[in-house]
Amino acid sequence: MLLVMTAAVAACIAGCSKEDIEAAREAGTNAVSKVADKTIELSDEAKGVVDRTKEHIHERIVKMPEETTRQAAEILGAAGEGAKDAGELLNEHAVSLQEGLEFRSKDREK
């Protein structure tokens, strides 16, 4: 809240009109919206990469000898863990972004 009050005082000193302040708020909202859109886009791209990789690997596994298939299963297990970790990081980013938006929204209501 102190940050909002400081920004309001700075805007008054700078001679900003209410319209200027509203335009700045809108620009900030648009910027946050773009970040959220990009996060969703990256998530969709990551899912596409995972799906294509799974198809490619499945096609290759069908043609492999048994020992090679066992080794591939171990490698895929490790790759799956890596993908899981990447997904968790992406989820943490999304949650952090959401929390920031909620905080800003609550701060504006005050």
N, CA, C and O atoms as a GROMACS GRO file, in nm:
protein
  440
    1MET      N    1   0.082  -0.118   0.000
    1MET     CA    2   0.000   0.000   0.000
    1MET      C    3   0.087   0.125   0.000
    1MET      O    4   0.055   0.224  -0.066
    2LEU      N    5   0.197   0.120   0.073
    2LEU     CA    6   0.289   0.233   0.077
    2LEU      C    7   0.345   0.262  -0.062
    2LEU      O    8   0.362   0.377  -0.101
    3LEU      N    9   0.372   0.154  -0.137
    3LEU     CA   10   0.421   0.170  -0.273
    3LEU      C   11   0.318   0.242  -0.360
    3LEU      O   12   0.354   0.328  -0.441
    4VAL      N   13   0.192   0.208  -0.344
    4VAL     CA   14   0.085   0.272  -0.421
    4VAL      C   15   0.077   0.419  -0.385
    4VAL      O   16   0.063   0.504  -0.473
    5MET      N   17   0.084   0.449  -0.256
    5MET     CA   18   0.076   0.589  -0.212
    5MET      C   19   0.196   0.668  -0.265
    5MET      O   20   0.181   0.782  -0.310
    6THR      N   21   0.314   0.608  -0.260
    6THR     CA   22   0.434   0.674  -0.311
    6THR      C   23   0.421   0.701  -0.460
    6THR      O   24   0.457   0.809  -0.508
    7ALA      N   25   0.370   0.603  -0.533
    7ALA     CA   26   0.350   0.620  -0.677
    7ALA      C   27   0.249   0.731  -0.705
    7ALA      O   28   0.266   0.809  -0.798
    8ALA      N   29   0.144   0.738  -0.624
    8ALA     CA   30   0.042   0.842  -0.642
    8ALA      C   31   0.102   0.981  -0.618
    8ALA      O   32   0.075   1.074  -0.694
    9VAL      N   33   0.182   0.994  -0.513
    9VAL     CA   34   0.246   1.122  -0.484
    9VAL      C   35   0.342   1.160  -0.597
    9VAL      O   36   0.344   1.274  -0.642
   10ALA      N   37   0.420   1.063  -0.643
   10ALA     CA   38   0.515   1.089  -0.753
   10ALA      C   39   0.440   1.130  -0.879
   10ALA      O   40   0.486   1.219  -0.952
   11ALA      N   41   0.326   1.068  -0.905
   11ALA     CA   42   0.247   1.102  -1.023
   11ALA      C   43   0.194   1.245  -1.013
   11ALA      O   44   0.193   1.319  -1.111
   12CYS      N   45   0.150   1.283  -0.893
   12CYS     CA   46   0.101   1.420  -0.873
   12CYS      C   47   0.212   1.523  -0.893
   12CYS      O   48   0.193   1.625  -0.959
   13ILE      N   49   0.328   1.494  -0.835
   13ILE     CA   50   0.442   1.585  -0.847
   13ILE      C   51   0.484   1.598  -0.993
   13ILE      O   52   0.520   1.707  -1.039
   14ALA      N   53   0.478   1.488  -1.065
   14ALA     CA   54   0.518   1.489  -1.207
   14ALA      C   55   0.413   1.553  -1.296
   14ALA      O   56   0.436   1.575  -1.415
   15GLY      N   57   0.298   1.582  -1.239
   15GLY     CA   58   0.192   1.646  -1.317
   15GLY      C   59   0.111   1.549  -1.400
   15GLY      O   60   0.049   1.588  -1.499
   16CYS      N   61   0.110   1.422  -1.362
   16CYS     CA   62   0.033   1.322  -1.436
   16CYS      C   63  -0.116   1.340  -1.409
   16CYS      O   64  -0.157   1.365  -1.295
   17SER      N   65  -0.193   1.326  -1.512
   17SER     CA   66  -0.338   1.334  -1.496
   17SER      C   67  -0.392   1.197  -1.458
   17SER      O   68  -0.322   1.096  -1.464
   18LYS      N   69  -0.518   1.195  -1.420
   18LYS     CA   70  -0.583   1.069  -1.387
   18LYS      C   71  -0.579   0.976  -1.509
   18LYS      O   72  -0.560   0.855  -1.495
   19GLU      N   73  -0.596   1.034  -1.627
   19GLU     CA   74  -0.592   0.955  -1.750
   19GLU      C   75  -0.454   0.892  -1.772
   19GLU      O   76  -0.442   0.778  -1.817
   20ASP      N   77  -0.349   0.970  -1.740
   20ASP     CA   78  -0.212   0.917  -1.752
   20ASP      C   79  -0.192   0.797  -1.660
   20ASP      O   80  -0.133   0.696  -1.698
   21ILE      N   81  -0.242   0.812  -1.539
   21ILE     CA   82  -0.228   0.704  -1.441
   21ILE      C   83  -0.307   0.582  -1.485
   21ILE      O   84  -0.258   0.469  -1.474
   22GLU      N   85  -0.429   0.603  -1.534
   22GLU     CA   86  -0.511   0.492  -1.583
   22GLU      C   87  -0.443   0.422  -1.701
   22GLU      O   88  -0.445   0.299  -1.710
   23ALA      N   89  -0.383   0.500  -1.790
   23ALA     CA   90  -0.313   0.443  -1.905
   23ALA      C   91  -0.194   0.359  -1.859
   23ALA      O   92  -0.168   0.252  -1.915
   24ALA      N   93  -0.123   0.407  -1.758
   24ALA     CA   94  -0.009   0.331  -1.704
   24ALA      C   95  -0.057   0.201  -1.641
   24ALA      O   96   0.006   0.096  -1.657
   25ARG      N   97  -0.169   0.208  -1.571
   25ARG     CA   98  -0.224   0.087  -1.509
   25ARG      C   99  -0.262  -0.013  -1.617
   25ARG      O  100  -0.231  -0.132  -1.606
   26GLU      N  101  -0.327   0.035  -1.722
   26GLU     CA  102  -0.367  -0.052  -1.832
   26GLU      C  103  -0.245  -0.116  -1.899
   26GLU      O  104  -0.246  -0.234  -1.933
   27ALA      N  105  -0.141  -0.036  -1.916
   27ALA     CA  106  -0.018  -0.089  -1.976
   27ALA      C  107   0.042  -0.198  -1.888
   27ALA      O  108   0.089  -0.300  -1.939
   28GLY      N  109   0.040  -0.177  -1.757
   28GLY     CA  110   0.090  -0.278  -1.665
   28GLY      C  111   0.008  -0.406  -1.671
   28GLY      O  112   0.062  -0.516  -1.671
   29THR      N  113  -0.124  -0.390  -1.678
   29THR     CA  114  -0.213  -0.505  -1.688
   29THR      C  115  -0.186  -0.580  -1.818
   29THR      O  116  -0.181  -0.703  -1.818
   30ASN      N  117  -0.168  -0.506  -1.926
   30ASN     CA  118  -0.140  -0.570  -2.055
   30ASN      C  119  -0.007  -0.645  -2.052
   30ASN      O  120   0.004  -0.753  -2.109
   31ALA      N  121   0.092  -0.587  -1.986
   31ALA     CA  122   0.223  -0.652  -1.977
   31ALA      C  123   0.213  -0.783  -1.900
   31ALA      O  124   0.271  -0.884  -1.940
   32VAL      N  125   0.139  -0.782  -1.789
   32VAL     CA  126   0.121  -0.903  -1.710
   32VAL      C  127   0.045  -1.007  -1.791
   32VAL      O  128   0.077  -1.126  -1.787
   33SER      N  129  -0.055  -0.963  -1.864
   33SER     CA  130  -0.132  -1.053  -1.949
   33SER      C  131  -0.044  -1.118  -2.055
   33SER      O  132  -0.058  -1.236  -2.084
   34LYS      N  133   0.047  -1.040  -2.112
   34LYS     CA  134   0.138  -1.094  -2.213
   34LYS      C  135   0.231  -1.199  -2.152
   34LYS      O  136   0.260  -1.300  -2.216
   35VAL      N  137   0.276  -1.175  -2.030
   35VAL     CA  138   0.362  -1.273  -1.962
   35VAL      C  139   0.286  -1.402  -1.940
   35VAL      O  140   0.339  -1.511  -1.962
   36ALA      N  141   0.161  -1.391  -1.895
   36ALA     CA  142   0.079  -1.510  -1.873
   36ALA      C  143   0.056  -1.584  -2.004
   36ALA      O  144   0.065  -1.707  -2.009
   37ASP      N  145   0.026  -1.511  -2.111
   37ASP     CA  146   0.005  -1.573  -2.242
   37ASP      C  147   0.130  -1.646  -2.288
   37ASP      O  148   0.122  -1.757  -2.341
   38LYS      N  149   0.246  -1.585  -2.269
   38LYS     CA  150   0.373  -1.647  -2.311
   38LYS      C  151   0.400  -1.772  -2.229
   38LYS      O  152   0.451  -1.871  -2.282
   39THR      N  153   0.367  -1.770  -2.100
   39THR     CA  154   0.385  -1.887  -2.014
   39THR      C  155   0.300  -2.002  -2.065
   39THR      O  156   0.347  -2.116  -2.072
   40ILE      N  157   0.175  -1.973  -2.101
   40ILE     CA  158   0.086  -2.076  -2.154
   40ILE      C  159   0.140  -2.129  -2.286
   40ILE      O  160   0.139  -2.249  -2.311
   41GLU      N  161   0.185  -2.038  -2.372
   41GLU     CA  162   0.240  -2.077  -2.502
   41GLU      C  163   0.360  -2.171  -2.484
   41GLU      O  164   0.370  -2.273  -2.553
   42LEU      N  165   0.451  -2.136  -2.392
   42LEU     CA  166   0.568  -2.219  -2.368
   42LEU      C  167   0.528  -2.355  -2.313
   42LEU      O  168   0.589  -2.457  -2.347
   43SER      N  169   0.428  -2.357  -2.228
   43SER     CA  170   0.379  -2.482  -2.172
   43SER      C  171   0.324  -2.572  -2.283
   43SER      O  172   0.351  -2.692  -2.286
   44ASP      N  173   0.246  -2.512  -2.374
   44ASP     CA  174   0.191  -2.589  -2.486
   44ASP      C  175   0.303  -2.641  -2.576
   44ASP      O  176   0.298  -2.755  -2.622
   45GLU      N  177   0.403  -2.557  -2.602
   45GLU     CA  178   0.516  -2.600  -2.684
   45GLU      C  179   0.590  -2.716  -2.618
   45GLU      O  180   0.628  -2.812  -2.684
   46ALA      N  181   0.611  -2.706  -2.487
   46ALA     CA  182   0.681  -2.812  -2.414
   46ALA      C  183   0.603  -2.942  -2.423
   46ALA      O  184   0.662  -3.049  -2.441
   47LYS      N  185   0.471  -2.935  -2.410
   47LYS     CA  186   0.388  -3.055  -2.421
   47LYS      C  187   0.400  -3.115  -2.560
   47LYS      O  188   0.408  -3.237  -2.574
   48GLY      N  189   0.402  -3.031  -2.662
   48GLY     CA  190   0.418  -3.080  -2.799
   48GLY      C  191   0.551  -3.150  -2.819
   48GLY      O  192   0.557  -3.254  -2.885
   49VAL      N  193   0.657  -3.095  -2.763
   49VAL     CA  194   0.789  -3.157  -2.774
   49VAL      C  195   0.788  -3.292  -2.705
   49VAL      O  196   0.842  -3.390  -2.758
   50VAL      N  197   0.728  -3.299  -2.589
   50VAL     CA  198   0.722  -3.426  -2.516
   50VAL      C  199   0.644  -3.529  -2.597
   50VAL      O  200   0.687  -3.644  -2.609
   51ASP      N  201   0.530  -3.490  -2.652
   51ASP     CA  202   0.448  -3.583  -2.730
   51ASP      C  203   0.523  -3.634  -2.854
   51ASP      O  204   0.521  -3.753  -2.883
   52ARG      N  205   0.589  -3.543  -2.926
   52ARG     CA  206   0.665  -3.584  -3.045
   52ARG      C  207   0.782  -3.675  -3.007
   52ARG      O  208   0.811  -3.772  -3.078
   53THR      N  209   0.847  -3.644  -2.897
   53THR     CA  210   0.959  -3.726  -2.852
   53THR      C  211   0.911  -3.866  -2.815
   53THR      O  212   0.976  -3.966  -2.848
   54LYS      N  213   0.798  -3.874  -2.746
   54LYS     CA  214   0.743  -4.005  -2.709
   54LYS      C  215   0.713  -4.088  -2.834
   54LYS      O  216   0.744  -4.206  -2.839
   55GLU      N  217   0.652  -4.026  -2.935
   55GLU     CA  218   0.622  -4.098  -3.059
   55GLU      C  219   0.750  -4.150  -3.125
   55GLU      O  220   0.758  -4.266  -3.165
   56HIS      N  221   0.848  -4.063  -3.134
   56HIS     CA  222   0.975  -4.099  -3.198
   56HIS      C  223   1.042  -4.214  -3.123
   56HIS      O  224   1.089  -4.310  -3.185
   57ILE      N  225   1.046  -4.204  -2.994
   57ILE     CA  226   1.110  -4.309  -2.914
   57ILE      C  227   1.034  -4.440  -2.928
   57ILE      O  228   1.095  -4.546  -2.942
   58HIS      N  229   0.902  -4.434  -2.924
   58HIS     CA  230   0.822  -4.556  -2.937
   58HIS      C  231   0.851  -4.626  -3.070
   58HIS      O  232   0.867  -4.748  -3.075
   59GLU      N  233   0.858  -4.548  -3.177
   59GLU     CA  234   0.887  -4.605  -3.309
   59GLU      C  235   1.023  -4.675  -3.310
   59GLU      O  236   1.039  -4.780  -3.373
   60ARG      N  237   1.119  -4.617  -3.242
   60ARG     CA  238   1.254  -4.676  -3.241
   60ARG      C  239   1.262  -4.798  -3.149
   60ARG      O  240   1.335  -4.892  -3.178
   61ILE      N  241   1.188  -4.796  -3.039
   61ILE     CA  242   1.194  -4.906  -2.942
   61ILE      C  243   1.139  -5.034  -3.004
   61ILE      O  244   1.191  -5.143  -2.979
   62VAL      N  245   1.035  -5.022  -3.082
   62VAL     CA  246   0.973  -5.139  -3.144
   62VAL      C  247   1.076  -5.219  -3.224
   62VAL      O  248   1.064  -5.342  -3.233
   63LYS      N  249   1.174  -5.154  -3.282
   63LYS     CA  250   1.274  -5.219  -3.368
   63LYS      C  251   1.398  -5.266  -3.292
   63LYS      O  252   1.488  -5.323  -3.354
   64MET      N  253   1.407  -5.243  -3.162
   64MET     CA  254   1.529  -5.272  -3.086
   64MET      C  255   1.532  -5.414  -3.032
   64MET      O  256   1.427  -5.474  -3.006
   65PRO      N  257   1.656  -5.469  -3.016
   65PRO     CA  258   1.669  -5.598  -2.946
   65PRO      C  259   1.633  -5.582  -2.797
   65PRO      O  260   1.628  -5.470  -2.746
   66GLU      N  261   1.609  -5.694  -2.729
   66GLU     CA  262   1.561  -5.691  -2.591
   66GLU      C  263   1.656  -5.617  -2.496
   66GLU      O  264   1.609  -5.534  -2.417
   67GLU      N  265   1.786  -5.644  -2.501
   67GLU     CA  266   1.881  -5.578  -2.410
   67GLU      C  267   1.883  -5.427  -2.434
   67GLU      O  268   1.887  -5.348  -2.340
   68THR      N  269   1.880  -5.390  -2.558
   68THR     CA  270   1.878  -5.247  -2.592
   68THR      C  271   1.750  -5.183  -2.541
   68THR      O  272   1.750  -5.069  -2.495
   69THR      N  273   1.640  -5.258  -2.551
   69THR     CA  274   1.512  -5.207  -2.503
   69THR      C  275   1.517  -5.184  -2.352
   69THR      O  276   1.465  -5.083  -2.303
   70ARG      N  277   1.580  -5.277  -2.278
   70ARG     CA  278   1.593  -5.261  -2.133
   70ARG      C  279   1.674  -5.136  -2.101
   70ARG      O  280   1.637  -5.058  -2.013
   71GLN      N  281   1.785  -5.118  -2.170
   71GLN     CA  282   1.868  -5.000  -2.148
   71GLN      C  283   1.791  -4.871  -2.183
   71GLN      O  284   1.802  -4.770  -2.114
   72ALA      N  285   1.716  -4.878  -2.290
   72ALA     CA  286   1.637  -4.761  -2.330
   72ALA      C  287   1.533  -4.729  -2.222
   72ALA      O  288   1.506  -4.612  -2.195
   73ALA      N  289   1.476  -4.833  -2.162
   73ALA     CA  290   1.377  -4.811  -2.056
   73ALA      C  291   1.441  -4.737  -1.938
   73ALA      O  292   1.379  -4.648  -1.880
   74GLU      N  293   1.563  -4.773  -1.904
   74GLU     CA  294   1.634  -4.704  -1.796
   74GLU      C  295   1.660  -4.558  -1.833
   74GLU      O  296   1.642  -4.467  -1.751
   75ILE      N  297   1.702  -4.536  -1.956
   75ILE     CA  298   1.728  -4.399  -2.001
   75ILE      C  299   1.599  -4.318  -2.001
   75ILE      O  300   1.598  -4.202  -1.959
   76LEU      N  301   1.491  -4.380  -2.048
   76LEU     CA  302   1.362  -4.309  -2.049
   76LEU      C  303   1.315  -4.277  -1.908
   76LEU      O  304   1.253  -4.173  -1.884
   77GLY      N  305   1.345  -4.367  -1.815
   77GLY     CA  306   1.310  -4.338  -1.676
   77GLY      C  307   1.380  -4.213  -1.627
   77GLY      O  308   1.319  -4.128  -1.561
   78ALA      N  309   1.507  -4.202  -1.659
   78ALA     CA  310   1.583  -4.083  -1.620
   78ALA      C  311   1.530  -3.960  -1.693
   78ALA      O  312   1.518  -3.852  -1.634
   79ALA      N  313   1.498  -3.975  -1.821
   79ALA     CA  314   1.443  -3.862  -1.898
   79ALA      C  315   1.308  -3.820  -1.841
   79ALA      O  316   1.276  -3.702  -1.835
   80GLY      N  317   1.229  -3.918  -1.800
   80GLY     CA  318   1.099  -3.887  -1.739
   80GLY      C  319   1.114  -3.807  -1.612
   80GLY      O  320   1.037  -3.714  -1.586
   81GLU      N  321   1.214  -3.842  -1.532
   81GLU     CA  322   1.240  -3.765  -1.410
   81GLU      C  323   1.280  -3.622  -1.444
   81GLU      O  324   1.237  -3.527  -1.378
   82GLY      N  325   1.362  -3.608  -1.548
   82GLY     CA  326   1.402  -3.473  -1.591
   82GLY      C  327   1.283  -3.393  -1.638
   82GLY      O  328   1.271  -3.274  -1.607
   83ALA      N  329   1.194  -3.457  -1.714
   83ALA     CA  330   1.074  -3.389  -1.761
   83ALA      C  331   0.983  -3.351  -1.645
   83ALA      O  332   0.921  -3.245  -1.644
   84LYS      N  333   0.976  -3.441  -1.547
   84LYS     CA  334   0.894  -3.413  -1.428
   84LYS      C  335   0.949  -3.291  -1.355
   84LYS      O  336   0.874  -3.203  -1.314
   85ASP      N  337   1.080  -3.286  -1.339
   85ASP     CA  338   1.142  -3.171  -1.273
   85ASP      C  339   1.116  -3.041  -1.350
   85ASP      O  340   1.086  -2.938  -1.291
   86ALA      N  341   1.127  -3.049  -1.484
   86ALA     CA  342   1.100  -2.930  -1.566
   86ALA      C  343   0.955  -2.886  -1.551
   86ALA      O  344   0.926  -2.767  -1.543
   87GLY      N  345   0.864  -2.982  -1.547
   87GLY     CA  346   0.722  -2.951  -1.529
   87GLY      C  347   0.696  -2.885  -1.394
   87GLY      O  348   0.617  -2.792  -1.384
   88GLU      N  349   0.763  -2.935  -1.292
   88GLU     CA  350   0.747  -2.875  -1.159
   88GLU      C  351   0.798  -2.731  -1.157
   88GLU      O  352   0.737  -2.645  -1.094
   89LEU      N  353   0.909  -2.706  -1.224
   89LEU     CA  354   0.962  -2.570  -1.231
   89LEU      C  355   0.866  -2.478  -1.306
   89LEU      O  356   0.844  -2.364  -1.265
   90LEU      N  357   0.808  -2.528  -1.415
   90LEU     CA  358   0.711  -2.449  -1.490
   90LEU      C  359   0.589  -2.421  -1.405
   90LEU      O  360   0.534  -2.311  -1.407
   91ASN      N  361   0.545  -2.521  -1.329
   91ASN     CA  362   0.431  -2.503  -1.241
   91ASN      C  363   0.462  -2.400  -1.132
   91ASN      O  364   0.378  -2.316  -1.101
   92GLU      N  365   0.581  -2.406  -1.075
   92GLU     CA  366   0.621  -2.308  -0.973
   92GLU      C  367   0.620  -2.167  -1.031
   92GLU      O  368   0.579  -2.073  -0.964
   93HIS      N  369   0.665  -2.154  -1.156
   93HIS     CA  370   0.664  -2.023  -1.222
   93HIS      C  371   0.520  -1.973  -1.237
   93HIS      O  372   0.491  -1.857  -1.209
   94ALA      N  373   0.431  -2.062  -1.280
   94ALA     CA  374   0.291  -2.023  -1.299
   94ALA      C  375   0.227  -1.984  -1.166
   94ALA      O  376   0.154  -1.886  -1.159
   95VAL      N  377   0.255  -2.060  -1.061
   95VAL     CA  378   0.199  -2.030  -0.929
   95VAL      C  379   0.254  -1.897  -0.879
   95VAL      O  380   0.179  -1.816  -0.823
   96SER      N  381   0.383  -1.873  -0.897
   96SER     CA  382   0.443  -1.747  -0.855
   96SER      C  383   0.380  -1.629  -0.928
   96SER      O  384   0.351  -1.526  -0.868
   97LEU      N  385   0.359  -1.645  -1.058
   97LEU     CA  386   0.295  -1.540  -1.138
   97LEU      C  387   0.153  -1.516  -1.088
   97LEU      O  388   0.111  -1.401  -1.073
   98GLN      N  389   0.081  -1.623  -1.061
   98GLN     CA  390  -0.056  -1.610  -1.011
   98GLN      C  391  -0.059  -1.539  -0.876
   98GLN      O  392  -0.141  -1.451  -0.853
   99GLU      N  393   0.031  -1.577  -0.787
   99GLU     CA  394   0.036  -1.513  -0.656
   99GLU      C  395   0.068  -1.365  -0.669
   99GLU      O  396   0.010  -1.282  -0.598
  100GLY      N  397   0.159  -1.331  -0.759
  100GLY     CA  398   0.192  -1.191  -0.782
  100GLY      C  399   0.072  -1.113  -0.832
  100GLY      O  400   0.049  -1.000  -0.789
  101LEU      N  401  -0.004  -1.173  -0.923
  101LEU     CA  402  -0.123  -1.107  -0.975
  101LEU      C  403  -0.228  -1.089  -0.866
  101LEU      O  404  -0.292  -0.984  -0.856
  102GLU      N  405  -0.247  -1.193  -0.785
  102GLU     CA  406  -0.344  -1.184  -0.676
  102GLU      C  407  -0.302  -1.077  -0.576
  102GLU      O  408  -0.386  -1.001  -0.527
  103PHE      N  409  -0.173  -1.070  -0.545
  103PHE     CA  410  -0.123  -0.970  -0.451
  103PHE      C  411  -0.148  -0.830  -0.506
  103PHE      O  412  -0.195  -0.742  -0.434
  104ARG      N  413  -0.116  -0.811  -0.634
  104ARG     CA  414  -0.138  -0.679  -0.696
  104ARG      C  415  -0.286  -0.644  -0.697
  104ARG      O  416  -0.322  -0.528  -0.676
  105SER      N  417  -0.370  -0.743  -0.722
  105SER     CA  418  -0.514  -0.719  -0.725
  105SER      C  419  -0.565  -0.678  -0.588
  105SER      O  420  -0.644  -0.585  -0.575
  106LYS      N  421  -0.520  -0.749  -0.485
  106LYS     CA  422  -0.562  -0.716  -0.348
  106LYS      C  423  -0.508  -0.580  -0.307
  106LYS      O  424  -0.576  -0.504  -0.238
  107ASP      N  425  -0.384  -0.550  -0.350
  107ASP     CA  426  -0.323  -0.422  -0.317
  107ASP      C  427  -0.401  -0.307  -0.379
  107ASP      O  428  -0.414  -0.201  -0.318
  108ARG      N  429  -0.452  -0.327  -0.498
  108ARG     CA  430  -0.531  -0.223  -0.564
  108ARG      C  431  -0.664  -0.200  -0.495
  108ARG      O  432  -0.716  -0.088  -0.495
  109GLU      N  433  -0.719  -0.305  -0.438
  109GLU     CA  434  -0.848  -0.293  -0.370
  109GLU      C  435  -0.838  -0.210  -0.243
  109GLU      O  436  -0.937  -0.154  -0.198
  110LYS      N  437  -0.719  -0.203  -0.186
  110LYS     CA  438  -0.700  -0.130  -0.060
  110LYS      C  439  -0.704   0.014  -0.081
  110LYS      O  440  -0.690   0.091   0.014
   0.00000   0.00000   0.00000
